Short mmCIF file of C-alpha atoms in Angstrom, two decimals:
data_model
loop_
_atom_site.label_atom_id
_atom_site.label_comp_id
_atom_site.label_asym_id
_atom_site.label_seq_id
_atom_site.Cartn_x
_atom_site.Cartn_y
_atom_site.Cartn_z
CA MET A 19 61.26 -2.63 9.92
CA THR A 20 59.73 -5.69 8.22
CA GLY A 21 62.00 -5.72 5.19
CA LYS A 22 59.08 -4.87 2.84
CA PRO A 23 58.93 -1.58 0.98
CA LYS A 24 56.81 0.88 2.95
CA SER A 25 54.54 1.59 -0.07
CA LEU A 26 53.69 -2.08 -0.49
CA THR A 27 52.74 -2.37 3.19
CA LEU A 28 50.46 0.68 3.05
CA LEU A 29 48.93 -0.43 -0.23
CA SER A 30 48.10 -3.89 1.20
CA ALA A 31 46.52 -2.35 4.36
CA GLY A 32 44.53 0.13 2.33
CA GLY A 33 43.55 -2.52 -0.20
CA ARG A 34 42.16 -4.74 2.49
CA VAL A 35 39.90 -1.97 3.61
CA TRP A 36 38.74 -0.61 0.25
CA LEU A 37 38.82 -3.70 -1.99
CA PRO A 38 35.46 -5.21 -0.80
CA ALA A 39 33.65 -1.87 -1.15
CA VAL A 40 35.10 -1.28 -4.65
CA MET A 41 34.19 -4.82 -5.74
CA LEU A 42 30.64 -4.50 -4.41
CA CYS A 43 30.14 -1.18 -6.17
CA SER A 44 31.61 -2.57 -9.40
CA VAL A 45 29.24 -5.55 -9.39
CA ALA A 46 26.27 -3.23 -8.66
CA ILE A 47 27.17 -0.88 -11.47
CA VAL A 48 27.63 -3.66 -13.99
CA GLN A 49 24.33 -5.32 -12.91
CA ILE A 50 22.40 -2.12 -13.16
CA PHE A 51 23.90 -1.36 -16.58
CA LEU A 52 23.00 -4.79 -17.94
CA ALA A 53 19.52 -4.63 -16.45
CA LYS A 54 18.94 -1.33 -18.24
CA THR A 55 20.65 -2.09 -21.58
CA ALA A 56 20.64 -5.88 -22.09
CA SER A 57 17.34 -7.03 -20.54
CA LEU A 58 19.09 -8.70 -17.61
CA SER A 59 16.56 -9.51 -14.93
CA PRO A 60 17.09 -7.56 -11.69
CA TRP A 61 16.89 -10.98 -10.01
CA LYS A 62 20.07 -12.10 -11.70
CA GLY A 63 23.69 -10.86 -11.53
CA GLY A 64 24.11 -9.94 -7.94
CA GLY A 65 20.42 -9.51 -7.03
CA PHE A 66 20.58 -5.72 -6.78
CA GLY A 67 17.00 -4.54 -7.26
CA MET A 68 15.45 -7.97 -6.95
CA PHE A 69 12.94 -6.90 -4.28
CA SER A 70 11.96 -3.75 -6.15
CA SER A 71 10.85 -5.54 -9.29
CA LEU A 72 8.50 -8.27 -10.43
CA ASP A 73 10.85 -8.94 -13.40
CA GLY A 74 11.93 -12.47 -12.54
CA THR A 75 11.35 -15.87 -14.15
CA ALA A 76 7.75 -15.99 -12.91
CA PHE A 77 6.95 -13.07 -15.19
CA ARG A 78 9.07 -13.94 -18.19
CA ARG A 79 8.56 -16.66 -20.74
CA VAL A 80 10.31 -18.17 -23.74
CA ARG A 81 8.50 -19.06 -26.92
CA ILE A 82 10.16 -21.35 -29.45
CA PHE A 83 9.21 -21.58 -33.10
CA VAL A 84 10.59 -23.90 -35.77
CA GLN A 85 10.28 -23.72 -39.49
CA ALA A 86 10.98 -26.16 -42.29
CA PRO A 87 9.44 -26.92 -45.70
CA GLY A 88 5.82 -27.74 -44.90
CA ARG A 89 6.26 -26.93 -41.25
CA ASP A 90 5.81 -23.76 -39.19
CA GLU A 91 4.93 -24.33 -35.51
CA GLU A 92 5.51 -23.31 -31.96
CA LEU A 93 7.08 -25.94 -29.67
CA GLU A 94 6.76 -26.57 -25.99
CA ILE A 95 9.96 -26.38 -23.99
CA SER A 96 11.14 -29.90 -23.45
CA PRO A 97 12.39 -30.96 -20.00
CA SER A 98 15.91 -31.27 -21.33
CA GLN A 99 15.82 -27.62 -22.43
CA GLU A 100 14.30 -26.13 -19.30
CA ARG A 101 17.57 -25.06 -17.80
CA LEU A 102 18.74 -23.34 -21.01
CA ALA A 103 15.35 -21.68 -21.35
CA ALA A 104 15.50 -20.39 -17.77
CA ARG A 105 18.92 -18.91 -18.36
CA ALA A 106 17.69 -17.25 -21.56
CA GLU A 107 14.68 -15.87 -19.66
CA LEU A 108 16.87 -14.16 -17.04
CA PHE A 109 19.54 -12.83 -19.43
CA PRO A 110 18.41 -13.13 -23.11
CA SER A 111 21.86 -12.62 -24.62
CA ASP A 112 22.77 -13.86 -28.13
CA SER A 113 24.95 -16.62 -26.69
CA LYS A 114 22.24 -17.98 -24.42
CA LEU A 115 19.56 -17.82 -27.12
CA HIS A 116 21.95 -19.45 -29.63
CA LYS A 117 22.68 -22.34 -27.20
CA LEU A 118 18.95 -22.91 -26.75
CA ALA A 119 18.34 -22.78 -30.53
CA ILE A 120 21.08 -25.36 -31.07
CA ALA A 121 19.47 -27.63 -28.44
CA VAL A 122 16.09 -27.27 -30.03
CA ALA A 123 17.39 -28.10 -33.52
CA SER A 124 19.32 -31.05 -32.24
CA ARG A 125 16.27 -32.44 -30.49
CA GLU A 126 14.17 -32.00 -33.61
CA LYS A 127 16.75 -33.78 -35.77
CA ARG A 128 17.04 -36.59 -33.22
CA TYR A 129 13.28 -37.27 -33.70
CA SER A 130 13.71 -37.07 -37.49
CA ARG A 131 11.79 -33.75 -37.83
CA ASP A 132 13.02 -31.29 -40.36
CA VAL A 133 14.04 -27.87 -39.14
CA THR A 134 15.68 -25.04 -41.12
CA THR A 135 15.07 -22.07 -38.81
CA VAL A 136 14.66 -21.75 -35.02
CA ARG A 137 13.16 -18.52 -33.65
CA ILE A 138 13.18 -17.82 -29.95
CA GLU A 139 11.28 -14.97 -28.33
CA VAL A 140 11.60 -13.83 -24.76
CA TRP A 141 8.54 -12.04 -23.33
CA ARG A 142 8.06 -10.11 -20.15
CA ALA A 143 4.81 -9.24 -18.22
CA ASP A 144 4.44 -5.60 -17.23
CA PHE A 145 1.81 -4.56 -14.74
CA ASN A 146 -0.23 -1.33 -14.57
CA GLU A 147 -1.45 0.36 -11.40
CA TYR A 148 -4.52 -1.99 -11.36
CA LEU A 149 -2.16 -5.02 -11.53
CA GLU A 150 -3.35 -5.91 -15.01
CA ALA A 151 -0.62 -7.69 -16.93
CA THR A 152 0.44 -6.89 -20.44
CA ASP A 153 3.05 -9.06 -22.21
CA ARG A 154 5.68 -7.35 -24.24
CA PRO A 155 8.62 -8.84 -26.19
CA LEU A 156 12.12 -8.41 -24.74
CA ARG A 157 14.23 -10.13 -27.40
CA ALA A 158 13.84 -12.19 -30.50
CA PHE A 159 16.56 -14.42 -31.92
CA THR A 160 16.48 -16.28 -35.24
CA TRP A 161 18.98 -18.94 -36.16
CA ASN A 162 19.23 -20.58 -39.58
CA VAL A 163 20.27 -24.18 -38.90
CA ASP A 164 22.37 -24.34 -42.12
CA GLN A 165 24.22 -21.16 -41.15
CA PRO A 166 27.86 -21.80 -40.23
CA PRO A 167 28.56 -21.12 -36.59
CA ASP A 168 29.89 -17.63 -35.93
CA ASN A 169 31.67 -16.15 -32.91
CA ILE A 170 28.60 -15.88 -30.67
CA ARG A 171 29.80 -16.16 -27.09
#
């Protein structure tokens, strides 16, 4: 007898066998759920389905628009915002789009350009049987710069 309760010893042995399989299945289920409901790219979040889909960063794009009095234009993604934009492409959640909008507004203000609203759109290319691409919007996010921050995570 090892001095440990028998139930704890059996649980530990069984846990070592089943825990990896349970964790793998849990990650797969969460990833599939987010890919179907929250526009998560199959290439992100565990990679389940990545080889069965063309829905990666090569076929997604982010468009950024700013508005202010006397100004309404689309901006190019600056090098300092590329990483945030890539994250927003793969998983266009409110929090990722909000962080990108804050970065865009901060950069515009740094260069003394007025901005009251930042609109971010995430687009995805879909292909038909003839491999002709059609772009369709995945998400759109609008942030009023004067709006007090809320609990976006």
